[in-house]
Amino acid sequence: MEQIAFASIAAFTLACALGVVLAKNTVNGAMCLLLCLAGVAGLFIQLHAYLLAFLLVLVYAGAVVALFLFIIMLLGAHGGQPWRFRAFQAFAGVVAAALLITGLDMISLRGKTDAGPPVAGAGVGSSLKLYADQLFTTYLLPVEVMGFLLLVAMLGVIVLSRRPTEGEATE
Amino acid sequence: MSPSLDSYVLLSAALFAIGFLGVLVRRNTLVIYMCLELMLVASTLALVAFSRFNGTEAGDVFVFFILTVAAAEVAVGLAIIVALFRARQTVQVDELDLLKK
């Protein structure tokens, strides 16, 4: 039963990921990305990481894809820029993707990733209490650094998106 | 019977490969950016799977940081794309060839 659920969610996620790459219309690509993220959130739920599934939907589907859609609309880039097929790039991409998958396949065939059945009991990603406990004890410094990073990113975006005023020299 | 760790790792590799393919094949900066996000999500899937099957919490916590960095990265990257569009009126990487000339 769990196997069937995994297989169907995996197929759905991969199909949506391909949709992102192949969609002619950028808006359709963003929608495919949204569905793909929903599929990954489903896989997180199967892995008992309920909190992370919620965060993924909240941050990615809620904020990131919405931001993408805003920018696509703003730039008017959704007008079906036909994607030109380039033999060399497509060849390089397919070869690189195939190499990556084959390499990981070899590793798993040799049993290097074989960890046995999942550990019993809920993991840290399943409850907010366990998660927050880890975040604010063991990983306190990274949390502070992340806060600083978000502040810097916010300032950077404000500076980048500001229109140059009259007095400044325009490049 | 629940799916094994191998199947999760392979799925994450496949997702990563699709994202990588998109970065190489597509010419639209916004689509390339979406494919980069896809690669980040693929890596989080592998981390959560490893964390679940090995009974450690580090992977789960790391996903939180990846999500934060991704959010910051998208904000800055899209601001750069908008600034680029203002300067050149295009987001196609083929037409952004000032250094080639």
mmCIF file with all atom_site columns, N, CA and C in Angstrom, chain A residues 92-153:
data_model
loop_
_atom_site.group_PDB
_atom_site.id
_atom_site.type_symbol
_atom_site.label_atom_id
_atom_site.label_alt_id
_atom_site.label_comp_id
_atom_site.label_asym_id
_atom_site.label_entity_id
_atom_site.label_seq_id
_atom_site.pdbx_PDB_ins_code
_atom_site.Cartn_x
_atom_site.Cartn_y
_atom_site.Cartn_z
_atom_site.occupancy
_atom_site.B_iso_or_equiv
_atom_site.pdbx_formal_charge
_atom_site.auth_seq_id
_atom_site.auth_comp_id
_atom_site.auth_asym_id
_atom_site.auth_atom_id
_atom_site.pdbx_PDB_model_num
ATOM 1   N N  . ALA A 1 92  ? 24.482 17.659 -24.042 1.00 0.00 ? 92  ALA A N  1
ATOM 2   C CA . ALA A 1 92  ? 25.266 17.795 -22.808 1.00 0.00 ? 92  ALA A CA 1
ATOM 3   C C  . ALA A 1 92  ? 24.374 17.590 -21.586 1.00 0.00 ? 92  ALA A C  1
ATOM 4   N N  . GLY A 1 93  ? 23.178 18.163 -21.624 1.00 0.00 ? 93  GLY A N  1
ATOM 5   C CA . GLY A 1 93  ? 22.261 18.025 -20.496 1.00 0.00 ? 93  GLY A CA 1
ATOM 6   C C  . GLY A 1 93  ? 21.852 16.589 -20.267 1.00 0.00 ? 93  GLY A C  1
ATOM 7   N N  . VAL A 1 94  ? 21.497 15.893 -21.348 1.00 0.00 ? 94  VAL A N  1
ATOM 8   C CA . VAL A 1 94  ? 21.051 14.503 -21.207 1.00 0.00 ? 94  VAL A CA 1
ATOM 9   C C  . VAL A 1 94  ? 22.187 13.636 -20.698 1.00 0.00 ? 94  VAL A C  1
ATOM 10  N N  . VAL A 1 95  ? 23.413 13.850 -21.248 1.00 0.00 ? 95  VAL A N  1
ATOM 11  C CA . VAL A 1 95  ? 24.556 13.047 -20.810 1.00 0.00 ? 95  VAL A CA 1
ATOM 12  C C  . VAL A 1 95  ? 24.837 13.290 -19.322 1.00 0.00 ? 95  VAL A C  1
ATOM 13  N N  . ALA A 1 96  ? 24.819 14.568 -18.912 1.00 0.00 ? 96  ALA A N  1
ATOM 14  C CA . ALA A 1 96  ? 25.119 14.879 -17.509 1.00 0.00 ? 96  ALA A CA 1
ATOM 15  C C  . ALA A 1 96  ? 24.060 14.281 -16.591 1.00 0.00 ? 96  ALA A C  1
ATOM 16  N N  . ALA A 1 97  ? 22.784 14.390 -16.978 1.00 0.00 ? 97  ALA A N  1
ATOM 17  C CA . ALA A 1 97  ? 21.710 13.840 -16.147 1.00 0.00 ? 97  ALA A CA 1
ATOM 18  C C  . ALA A 1 97  ? 21.836 12.326 -16.063 1.00 0.00 ? 97  ALA A C  1
ATOM 19  N N  . ALA A 1 98  ? 22.131 11.682 -17.205 1.00 0.00 ? 98  ALA A N  1
ATOM 20  C CA . ALA A 1 98  ? 22.254 10.224 -17.206 1.00 0.00 ? 98  ALA A CA 1
ATOM 21  C C  . ALA A 1 98  ? 23.419 9.784  -16.338 1.00 0.00 ? 98  ALA A C  1
ATOM 22  N N  . LEU A 1 99  ? 24.542 10.514 -16.413 1.00 0.00 ? 99  LEU A N  1
ATOM 23  C CA . LEU A 1 99  ? 25.712 10.171 -15.593 1.00 0.00 ? 99  LEU A CA 1
ATOM 24  C C  . LEU A 1 99  ? 25.381 10.250 -14.108 1.00 0.00 ? 99  LEU A C  1
ATOM 25  N N  . LEU A 1 100 ? 24.669 11.308 -13.733 1.00 0.00 ? 100 LEU A N  1
ATOM 26  C CA . LEU A 1 100 ? 24.315 11.490 -12.322 1.00 0.00 ? 100 LEU A CA 1
ATOM 27  C C  . LEU A 1 100 ? 23.469 10.334 -11.825 1.00 0.00 ? 100 LEU A C  1
ATOM 28  N N  . ILE A 1 101 ? 22.439 9.989  -12.616 1.00 0.00 ? 101 ILE A N  1
ATOM 29  C CA . ILE A 1 101 ? 21.537 8.914  -12.187 1.00 0.00 ? 101 ILE A CA 1
ATOM 30  C C  . ILE A 1 101 ? 22.275 7.583  -12.157 1.00 0.00 ? 101 ILE A C  1
ATOM 31  N N  . THR A 1 102 ? 23.117 7.320  -13.191 1.00 0.00 ? 102 THR A N  1
ATOM 32  C CA . THR A 1 102 ? 23.840 6.046  -13.219 1.00 0.00 ? 102 THR A CA 1
ATOM 33  C C  . THR A 1 102 ? 24.782 5.943  -12.028 1.00 0.00 ? 102 THR A C  1
ATOM 34  N N  . GLY A 1 103 ? 25.471 7.038  -11.727 1.00 0.00 ? 103 GLY A N  1
ATOM 35  C CA . GLY A 1 103 ? 26.400 7.014  -10.599 1.00 0.00 ? 103 GLY A CA 1
ATOM 36  C C  . GLY A 1 103 ? 25.695 6.666  -9.303  1.00 0.00 ? 103 GLY A C  1
ATOM 37  N N  . LEU A 1 104 ? 24.554 7.318  -9.049  1.00 0.00 ? 104 LEU A N  1
ATOM 38  C CA . LEU A 1 104 ? 23.827 7.024  -7.811  1.00 0.00 ? 104 LEU A CA 1
ATOM 39  C C  . LEU A 1 104 ? 23.268 5.619  -7.821  1.00 0.00 ? 104 LEU A C  1
ATOM 40  N N  . ASP A 1 105 ? 22.879 5.162  -9.024  1.00 0.00 ? 105 ASP A N  1
ATOM 41  C CA . ASP A 1 105 ? 22.375 3.804  -9.180  1.00 0.00 ? 105 ASP A CA 1
ATOM 42  C C  . ASP A 1 105 ? 23.451 2.793  -8.778  1.00 0.00 ? 105 ASP A C  1
ATOM 43  N N  . MET A 1 106 ? 24.683 3.040  -9.249  1.00 0.00 ? 106 MET A N  1
ATOM 44  C CA . MET A 1 106 ? 25.785 2.139  -8.912  1.00 0.00 ? 106 MET A CA 1
ATOM 45  C C  . MET A 1 106 ? 25.997 2.097  -7.400  1.00 0.00 ? 106 MET A C  1
ATOM 46  N N  . ILE A 1 107 ? 25.977 3.278  -6.785  1.00 0.00 ? 107 ILE A N  1
ATOM 47  C CA . ILE A 1 107 ? 26.184 3.329  -5.325  1.00 0.00 ? 107 ILE A CA 1
ATOM 48  C C  . ILE A 1 107 ? 25.112 2.525  -4.605  1.00 0.00 ? 107 ILE A C  1
ATOM 49  N N  . SER A 1 108 ? 23.858 2.709  -5.034  1.00 0.00 ? 108 SER A N  1
ATOM 50  C CA . SER A 1 108 ? 22.789 2.003  -4.317  1.00 0.00 ? 108 SER A CA 1
ATOM 51  C C  . SER A 1 108 ? 22.817 0.511  -4.640  1.00 0.00 ? 108 SER A C  1
ATOM 52  N N  . LEU A 1 109 ? 23.250 0.138  -5.856  1.00 0.00 ? 109 LEU A N  1
ATOM 53  C CA . LEU A 1 109 ? 23.325 -1.293 -6.197  1.00 0.00 ? 109 LEU A CA 1
ATOM 54  C C  . LEU A 1 109 ? 24.371 -2.001 -5.348  1.00 0.00 ? 109 LEU A C  1
ATOM 55  N N  . ARG A 1 110 ? 25.425 -1.296 -5.014  1.00 0.00 ? 110 ARG A N  1
ATOM 56  C CA . ARG A 1 110 ? 26.451 -1.916 -4.176  1.00 0.00 ? 110 ARG A CA 1
ATOM 57  C C  . ARG A 1 110 ? 26.077 -1.900 -2.706  1.00 0.00 ? 110 ARG A C  1
ATOM 58  N N  . GLY A 1 111 ? 24.873 -1.406 -2.428  1.00 0.00 ? 111 GLY A N  1
ATOM 59  C CA . GLY A 1 111 ? 24.391 -1.467 -1.049  1.00 0.00 ? 111 GLY A CA 1
ATOM 60  C C  . GLY A 1 111 ? 25.010 -0.430 -0.132  1.00 0.00 ? 111 GLY A C  1
ATOM 61  N N  . LYS A 1 112 ? 25.629 0.614  -0.720  1.00 0.00 ? 112 LYS A N  1
ATOM 62  C CA . LYS A 1 112 ? 26.274 1.609  0.142   1.00 0.00 ? 112 LYS A CA 1
ATOM 63  C C  . LYS A 1 112 ? 25.260 2.476  0.861   1.00 0.00 ? 112 LYS A C  1
ATOM 64  N N  . THR A 1 113 ? 24.057 2.635  0.283   1.00 0.00 ? 113 THR A N  1
ATOM 65  C CA . THR A 1 113 ? 23.067 3.462  0.957   1.00 0.00 ? 113 THR A CA 1
ATOM 66  C C  . THR A 1 113 ? 22.088 2.601  1.739   1.00 0.00 ? 113 THR A C  1
ATOM 67  N N  . ASP A 1 114 ? 22.332 1.300  1.774   1.00 0.00 ? 114 ASP A N  1
ATOM 68  C CA . ASP A 1 114 ? 21.374 0.403  2.411   1.00 0.00 ? 114 ASP A CA 1
ATOM 69  C C  . ASP A 1 114 ? 21.399 0.599  3.919   1.00 0.00 ? 114 ASP A C  1
ATOM 70  N N  . ALA A 1 115 ? 20.373 1.229  4.457   1.00 0.00 ? 115 ALA A N  1
ATOM 71  C CA . ALA A 1 115 ? 20.340 1.515  5.887   1.00 0.00 ? 115 ALA A CA 1
ATOM 72  C C  . ALA A 1 115 ? 19.297 0.674  6.594   1.00 0.00 ? 115 ALA A C  1
ATOM 73  N N  . GLY A 1 116 ? 18.715 -0.299 5.888   1.00 0.00 ? 116 GLY A N  1
ATOM 74  C CA . GLY A 1 116 ? 17.694 -1.107 6.524   1.00 0.00 ? 116 GLY A CA 1
ATOM 75  C C  . GLY A 1 116 ? 16.378 -0.364 6.603   1.00 0.00 ? 116 GLY A C  1
ATOM 76  N N  . PRO A 1 117 ? 15.449 -0.869 7.374   1.00 0.00 ? 117 PRO A N  1
ATOM 77  C CA . PRO A 1 117 ? 14.147 -0.209 7.480   1.00 0.00 ? 117 PRO A CA 1
ATOM 78  C C  . PRO A 1 117 ? 14.266 1.106  8.220   1.00 0.00 ? 117 PRO A C  1
ATOM 79  N N  . PRO A 1 118 ? 13.299 2.008  8.029   1.00 0.00 ? 118 PRO A N  1
ATOM 80  C CA . PRO A 1 118 ? 13.351 3.289  8.741   1.00 0.00 ? 118 PRO A CA 1
ATOM 81  C C  . PRO A 1 118 ? 13.310 3.072  10.243  1.00 0.00 ? 118 PRO A C  1
ATOM 82  N N  . VAL A 1 119 ? 13.990 3.967  10.941  1.00 0.00 ? 119 VAL A N  1
ATOM 83  C CA . VAL A 1 119 ? 14.044 3.874  12.406  1.00 0.00 ? 119 VAL A CA 1
ATOM 84  C C  . VAL A 1 119 ? 12.648 4.077  12.979  1.00 0.00 ? 119 VAL A C  1
ATOM 85  N N  . ALA A 1 120 ? 12.300 3.256  13.937  1.00 0.00 ? 120 ALA A N  1
ATOM 86  C CA . ALA A 1 120 ? 10.961 3.351  14.510  1.00 0.00 ? 120 ALA A CA 1
ATOM 87  C C  . ALA A 1 120 ? 10.812 4.647  15.301  1.00 0.00 ? 120 ALA A C  1
ATOM 88  N N  . GLY A 1 121 ? 9.587  5.101  15.409  1.00 0.00 ? 121 GLY A N  1
ATOM 89  C CA . GLY A 1 121 ? 9.324  6.316  16.172  1.00 0.00 ? 121 GLY A CA 1
ATOM 90  C C  . GLY A 1 121 ? 9.397  7.543  15.296  1.00 0.00 ? 121 GLY A C  1
ATOM 91  N N  . ALA A 1 122 ? 8.791  8.610  15.761  1.00 0.00 ? 122 ALA A N  1
ATOM 92  C CA . ALA A 1 122 ? 8.735  9.836  14.980  1.00 0.00 ? 122 ALA A CA 1
ATOM 93  C C  . ALA A 1 122 ? 10.093 10.521 15.002  1.00 0.00 ? 122 ALA A C  1
ATOM 94  N N  . GLY A 1 123 ? 10.490 11.055 13.847  1.00 0.00 ? 123 GLY A N  1
ATOM 95  C CA . GLY A 1 123 ? 11.743 11.795 13.764  1.00 0.00 ? 123 GLY A CA 1
ATOM 96  C C  . GLY A 1 123 ? 11.556 13.205 14.268  1.00 0.00 ? 123 GLY A C  1
ATOM 97  N N  . VAL A 1 124 ? 12.677 13.959 14.218  1.00 0.00 ? 124 VAL A N  1
ATOM 98  C CA . VAL A 1 124 ? 12.629 15.326 14.714  1.00 0.00 ? 124 VAL A CA 1
ATOM 99  C C  . VAL A 1 124 ? 11.737 16.206 13.840  1.00 0.00 ? 124 VAL A C  1
ATOM 100 N N  . GLY A 1 125 ? 11.692 15.848 12.529  1.00 0.00 ? 125 GLY A N  1
ATOM 101 C CA . GLY A 1 125 ? 10.926 16.682 11.614  1.00 0.00 ? 125 GLY A CA 1
ATOM 102 C C  . GLY A 1 125 ? 9.421  16.538 11.756  1.00 0.00 ? 125 GLY A C  1
ATOM 103 N N  . SER A 1 126 ? 8.961  15.685 12.661  1.00 0.00 ? 126 SER A N  1
ATOM 104 C CA . SER A 1 126 ? 7.531  15.426 12.715  1.00 0.00 ? 126 SER A CA 1
ATOM 105 C C  . SER A 1 126 ? 6.806  16.386 13.646  1.00 0.00 ? 126 SER A C  1
ATOM 106 N N  . SER A 1 127 ? 7.471  16.865 14.681  1.00 0.00 ? 127 SER A N  1
ATOM 107 C CA . SER A 1 127 ? 6.741  17.740 15.605  1.00 0.00 ? 127 SER A CA 1
ATOM 108 C C  . SER A 1 127 ? 7.491  19.038 15.823  1.00 0.00 ? 127 SER A C  1
ATOM 109 N N  . LEU A 1 128 ? 6.723  20.098 16.006  1.00 0.00 ? 128 LEU A N  1
ATOM 110 C CA . LEU A 1 128 ? 7.310  21.426 16.165  1.00 0.00 ? 128 LEU A CA 1
ATOM 111 C C  . LEU A 1 128 ? 8.143  21.501 17.439  1.00 0.00 ? 128 LEU A C  1
ATOM 112 N N  . LYS A 1 129 ? 7.691  20.788 18.497  1.00 0.00 ? 129 LYS A N  1
ATOM 113 C CA . LYS A 1 129 ? 8.366  20.884 19.777  1.00 0.00 ? 129 LYS A CA 1
ATOM 114 C C  . LYS A 1 129 ? 9.780  20.302 19.697  1.00 0.00 ? 129 LYS A C  1
ATOM 115 N N  . LEU A 1 130 ? 9.872  19.083 19.134  1.00 0.00 ? 130 LEU A N  1
ATOM 116 C CA . LEU A 1 130 ? 11.187 18.443 19.004  1.00 0.00 ? 130 LEU A CA 1
ATOM 117 C C  . LEU A 1 130 ? 12.105 19.294 18.126  1.00 0.00 ? 130 LEU A C  1
ATOM 118 N N  . TYR A 1 131 ? 11.499 19.821 17.061  1.00 0.00 ? 131 TYR A N  1
ATOM 119 C CA . TYR A 1 131 ? 12.272 20.574 16.086  1.00 0.00 ? 131 TYR A CA 1
ATOM 120 C C  . TYR A 1 131 ? 12.819 21.865 16.698  1.00 0.00 ? 131 TYR A C  1
ATOM 121 N N  . ALA A 1 132 ? 11.941 22.594 17.374  1.00 0.00 ? 132 ALA A N  1
ATOM 122 C CA . ALA A 1 132 ? 12.352 23.855 17.989  1.00 0.00 ? 132 ALA A CA 1
ATOM 123 C C  . ALA A 1 132 ? 13.397 23.609 19.064  1.00 0.00 ? 132 ALA A C  1
ATOM 124 N N  . ASP A 1 133 ? 13.256 22.484 19.771  1.00 0.00 ? 133 ASP A N  1
ATOM 125 C CA . ASP A 1 133 ? 14.226 22.134 20.804  1.00 0.00 ? 133 ASP A CA 1
ATOM 126 C C  . ASP A 1 133 ? 15.613 21.997 20.194  1.00 0.00 ? 133 ASP A C  1
ATOM 127 N N  . GLN A 1 134 ? 15.695 21.318 19.044  1.00 0.00 ? 134 GLN A N  1
ATOM 128 C CA . GLN A 1 134 ? 16.983 21.171 18.367  1.00 0.00 ? 134 GLN A CA 1
ATOM 129 C C  . GLN A 1 134 ? 17.502 22.527 17.880  1.00 0.00 ? 134 GLN A C  1
ATOM 130 N N  . LEU A 1 135 ? 16.583 23.292 17.249  1.00 0.00 ? 135 LEU A N  1
ATOM 131 C CA . LEU A 1 135 ? 16.991 24.558 16.617  1.00 0.00 ? 135 LEU A CA 1
ATOM 132 C C  . LEU A 1 135 ? 17.583 25.525 17.625  1.00 0.00 ? 135 LEU A C  1
ATOM 133 N N  . PHE A 1 136 ? 16.991 25.591 18.825  1.00 0.00 ? 136 PHE A N  1
ATOM 134 C CA . PHE A 1 136 ? 17.426 26.618 19.760  1.00 0.00 ? 136 PHE A CA 1
ATOM 135 C C  . PHE A 1 136 ? 18.421 26.127 20.795  1.00 0.00 ? 136 PHE A C  1
ATOM 136 N N  . THR A 1 137 ? 18.888 24.866 20.628  1.00 0.00 ? 137 THR A N  1
ATOM 137 C CA . THR A 1 137 ? 19.984 24.415 21.497  1.00 0.00 ? 137 THR A CA 1
ATOM 138 C C  . THR A 1 137 ? 21.216 24.095 20.646  1.00 0.00 ? 137 THR A C  1
ATOM 139 N N  . THR A 1 138 ? 21.156 22.982 19.912  1.00 0.00 ? 138 THR A N  1
ATOM 140 C CA . THR A 1 138 ? 22.328 22.545 19.150  1.00 0.00 ? 138 THR A CA 1
ATOM 141 C C  . THR A 1 138 ? 22.643 23.494 18.003  1.00 0.00 ? 138 THR A C  1
ATOM 142 N N  . TYR A 1 139 ? 21.577 23.981 17.334  1.00 0.00 ? 139 TYR A N  1
ATOM 143 C CA . TYR A 1 139 ? 21.789 24.750 16.098  1.00 0.00 ? 139 TYR A CA 1
ATOM 144 C C  . TYR A 1 139 ? 21.477 26.227 16.311  1.00 0.00 ? 139 TYR A C  1
ATOM 145 N N  . LEU A 1 140 ? 21.792 26.750 17.479  1.00 0.00 ? 140 LEU A N  1
ATOM 146 C CA . LEU A 1 140 ? 21.437 28.146 17.766  1.00 0.00 ? 140 LEU A CA 1
ATOM 147 C C  . LEU A 1 140 ? 22.230 29.114 16.883  1.00 0.00 ? 140 LEU A C  1
ATOM 148 N N  . LEU A 1 141 ? 23.529 28.864 16.750  1.00 0.00 ? 141 LEU A N  1
ATOM 149 C CA . LEU A 1 141 ? 24.356 29.784 15.953  1.00 0.00 ? 141 LEU A CA 1
ATOM 150 C C  . LEU A 1 141 ? 23.909 29.825 14.488  1.00 0.00 ? 141 LEU A C  1
ATOM 151 N N  . PRO A 1 142 ? 23.693 28.664 13.823  1.00 0.00 ? 142 PRO A N  1
ATOM 152 C CA . PRO A 1 142 ? 23.179 28.733 12.450  1.00 0.00 ? 142 PRO A CA 1
ATOM 153 C C  . PRO A 1 142 ? 21.867 29.502 12.338  1.00 0.00 ? 142 PRO A C  1
ATOM 154 N N  . VAL A 1 143 ? 20.992 29.373 13.342  1.00 0.00 ? 143 VAL A N  1
ATOM 155 C CA . VAL A 1 143 ? 19.722 30.106 13.281  1.00 0.00 ? 143 VAL A CA 1
ATOM 156 C C  . VAL A 1 143 ? 19.984 31.606 13.281  1.00 0.00 ? 143 VAL A C  1
ATOM 157 N N  . GLU A 1 144 ? 20.928 32.046 14.136  1.00 0.00 ? 144 GLU A N  1
ATOM 158 C CA . GLU A 1 144 ? 21.266 33.475 14.177  1.00 0.00 ? 144 GLU A CA 1
ATOM 159 C C  . GLU A 1 144 ? 21.854 33.924 12.845  1.00 0.00 ? 144 GLU A C  1
ATOM 160 N N  . VAL A 1 145 ? 22.728 33.087 12.286  1.00 0.00 ? 145 VAL A N  1
ATOM 161 C CA . VAL A 1 145 ? 23.346 33.438 11.009  1.00 0.00 ? 145 VAL A CA 1
ATOM 162 C C  . VAL A 1 145 ? 22.287 33.542 9.918   1.00 0.00 ? 145 VAL A C  1
ATOM 163 N N  . MET A 1 146 ? 21.303 32.625 9.948   1.00 0.00 ? 146 MET A N  1
ATOM 164 C CA . MET A 1 146 ? 20.226 32.663 8.953   1.00 0.00 ? 146 MET A CA 1
ATOM 165 C C  . MET A 1 146 ? 19.422 33.956 9.078   1.00 0.00 ? 146 MET A C  1
ATOM 166 N N  . GLY A 1 147 ? 19.158 34.365 10.316  1.00 0.00 ? 147 GLY A N  1
ATOM 167 C CA . GLY A 1 147 ? 18.441 35.612 10.516  1.00 0.00 ? 147 GLY A CA 1
ATOM 168 C C  . GLY A 1 147 ? 19.192 36.787 9.915   1.00 0.00 ? 147 GLY A C  1
ATOM 169 N N  . PHE A 1 148 ? 20.506 36.767 10.119  1.00 0.00 ? 148 PHE A N  1
ATOM 170 C CA . PHE A 1 148 ? 21.333 37.839 9.556   1.00 0.00 ? 148 PHE A CA 1
ATOM 171 C C  . PHE A 1 148 ? 21.318 37.792 8.036   1.00 0.00 ? 148 PHE A C  1
ATOM 172 N N  . LEU A 1 149 ? 21.381 36.564 7.491   1.00 0.00 ? 149 LEU A N  1
ATOM 173 C CA . LEU A 1 149 ? 21.349 36.393 6.037   1.00 0.00 ? 149 LEU A CA 1
ATOM 174 C C  . LEU A 1 149 ? 20.059 36.950 5.450   1.00 0.00 ? 149 LEU A C  1
ATOM 175 N N  . LEU A 1 150 ? 18.935 36.671 6.113   1.00 0.00 ? 150 LEU A N  1
ATOM 176 C CA . LEU A 1 150 ? 17.654 37.187 5.624   1.00 0.00 ? 150 LEU A CA 1
ATOM 177 C C  . LEU A 1 150 ? 17.636 38.709 5.650   1.00 0.00 ? 150 LEU A C  1
ATOM 178 N N  . LEU A 1 151 ? 18.221 39.300 6.704   1.00 0.00 ? 151 LEU A N  1
ATOM 179 C CA . LEU A 1 151 ? 18.286 40.758 6.795   1.00 0.00 ? 151 LEU A CA 1
ATOM 180 C C  . LEU A 1 151 ? 19.103 41.327 5.634   1.00 0.00 ? 151 LEU A C  1
ATOM 181 N N  . VAL A 1 152 ? 20.283 40.712 5.391   1.00 0.00 ? 152 VAL A N  1
ATOM 182 C CA . VAL A 1 152 ? 21.140 41.181 4.304   1.00 0.00 ? 152 VAL A CA 1
ATOM 183 C C  . VAL A 1 152 ? 20.430 41.045 2.968   1.00 0.00 ? 152 VAL A C  1
ATOM 184 N N  . ALA A 1 153 ? 19.720 39.903 2.771   1.00 0.00 ? 153 ALA A N  1
ATOM 185 C CA . ALA A 1 153 ? 19.003 39.686 1.506   1.00 0.00 ? 153 ALA A CA 1
ATOM 186 C C  . ALA A 1 153 ? 17.933 40.750 1.327   1.00 0.00 ? 153 ALA A C  1
#
